[in-house]
């Protein structure tokens, strides 16, 4: 379990993380979602004791990271796949990490096997493709067989095959009962990977909920209604407190109501309906709307 | 102990320490060979150590600094701090391993230089008998080891290779000597400069004028100078450790 309490980080005048509190539970993949510059990486660095919080604290199973004994046995992290010496072999990279936390060399072989890098273990990490580097980073995270795992934008820049592999891998880790926190700036990616979401914008918590709840609330429920008797239906819907706007082709766009509710109202009042269709806004669009005033770098989104 | 093994694996699984060691040996021993080959008279023991004490030491300092700065350059320092969040013990282990390697290199270069001089100029009297002669030759390893600790400290503080190397080389090879030019005060200040004291430790007094340090009124004995040099190195390392522990990785 990861528990952040009032976590705050300032770099000079930039407030990277602003009074952030959340809890990450074991047994499911938790997505850490926010546009670029929202403070995801900074939060992860603070979770791992690399950056010192300006205020607040973050605990892993009740302890700050810096107080963990042999931390790799409790927490595994992949913050950046390029954090390796390019002229050091993948195996040597894992060997020194294993040694530092008293893990046997057999763990090195086991994790190399788990991520499918056994064949290239003797090659220098500098020659690895992004996908291979990502796998090496995951191997390093898995070395101590930790209960808690953190991945910062692990699928960034990967091809679809690599993305699928990592997604499945993380879900399997969570299914084994581990705590898995994965950051991303893409809601569409998180929708496929995570069961729970912590959404932040400009360093502030926007919401923590299940992915389904978040998607429902983010896309809203807009229903498109076409009818020859809109002049009659429109005022009825407004009376019920729904928001009614003129849609395309003389249709009505109704928000706040389900299609069931609108159908019932139409039936009760003898209104003929030609179309009644719930609209799902694009996930990304909805997400951007939600974090709208929280977006730091519009230009970087989708990078 | 484990952390020493970790730093050893890290260091020897990349190429730069091998290159730096080879370069230090070639430069140090090579300069002695050239001097020995070029002299028409006998070669003194003092002459054999010019390469070790004035040339190869620079390479060793660079190697020691690079051992830290590459960790910052490639961000493996963050992996290190993830594995050892206390930071201090990991950095002390690194300083220790680097100092040991530097010390061994120092002995290889110092005795190698005596050996090659003897081969090239067999008639020279290069026997190491007196305490001063032993200090002059075997002491090189101690100076390298302490210098390496200093270089590691500078590397931790500066965090980037070019900066750390520039500071170390300018200071060790140029600045300490230049300070002597300042009228009157210069030689007084020099008596308290770290590498000047390291040189003082190595000198055999009047027997080795080629070692420099002549005219400086040292207030410390030769072993006192070494202790002073070591004290500065440790003080610098302590400052570096405090800074590294406090700042964001
Ligand atoms: N070391 C740092 N120094 C100064 N500003 C930083 C530093 N790290 C991050 N920031 C700033 O903090 C904010 C959050 O950055 P980051 O945590 O990297 O966001 P994300 O990972 O969500 O894209 C950004 O405005 C970024 O410029
Ligand atoms: Mg980031």
XYZ file of C-alpha atoms in Angstrom, chain A residues 9 11 45 48-53 65-68 70-72 77 79-80 82-89 92-93 95-97 99-102 124, chain B residues 1-3 5-16 70-71 73-87 245-249:
74
model
C 6.932 19.810 -3.886
C 11.063 23.801 -7.317
C 10.431 10.474 -7.128
C 10.934 6.652 -3.733
C 12.884 9.038 -1.543
C 14.787 10.561 -4.450
C 13.252 14.010 -4.055
C 12.524 15.501 -0.686
C 8.938 16.725 -0.267
C 11.004 4.714 1.535
C 14.272 5.860 3.091
C 13.560 3.791 6.180
C 13.000 0.543 4.325
C 16.824 -3.522 1.633
C 14.199 -1.477 -0.204
C 14.383 -3.420 -3.467
C 10.436 0.968 -9.636
C 11.100 5.611 -13.536
C 13.223 5.903 -16.650
C 17.579 5.079 -19.722
C 18.971 5.078 -16.180
C 21.660 2.553 -17.078
C 25.327 2.881 -17.995
C 25.428 2.389 -21.770
C 28.706 0.466 -21.634
C 27.613 -1.904 -18.903
C 25.982 -5.192 -19.801
C 26.182 -6.557 -14.818
C 23.593 -3.818 -14.278
C 24.119 -7.947 -10.695
C 25.209 -4.847 -8.843
C 21.617 -3.975 -8.031
C 24.197 -7.460 -4.675
C 23.295 -4.121 -3.079
C 20.170 -5.648 -1.535
C 21.647 -9.054 -0.738
C 25.775 -3.497 -23.373
C 31.322 -5.066 2.823
C 28.473 -5.772 0.447
C 28.491 -2.195 -0.752
C 31.475 -5.417 -3.717
C 28.668 -3.450 -5.381
C 30.978 -0.559 -6.200
C 33.630 -2.977 -7.426
C 31.156 -4.623 -9.816
C 29.978 -1.233 -11.021
C 33.473 0.067 -11.631
C 34.897 -2.993 -13.331
C 31.888 -3.618 -15.543
C 32.679 -0.510 -17.574
C 35.777 0.280 -19.551
C 36.912 3.668 -18.317
C 29.348 9.085 -14.895
C 26.816 7.909 -12.323
C 25.578 11.578 -16.201
C 23.730 8.319 -16.838
C 21.467 8.696 -13.803
C 22.641 5.397 -12.360
C 23.166 7.421 -9.183
C 19.386 7.356 -8.860
C 19.345 3.573 -9.164
C 22.088 3.549 -6.541
C 20.052 5.720 -4.181
C 16.963 3.578 -4.795
C 18.953 0.530 -3.756
C 20.681 2.299 -0.846
C 18.400 5.163 0.193
C 20.715 6.137 3.036
C 23.064 7.382 0.280
C 22.100 13.446 1.314
C 20.163 16.687 1.420
C 19.676 17.447 -2.213
C 17.229 15.916 -4.666
C 18.811 13.075 -6.609
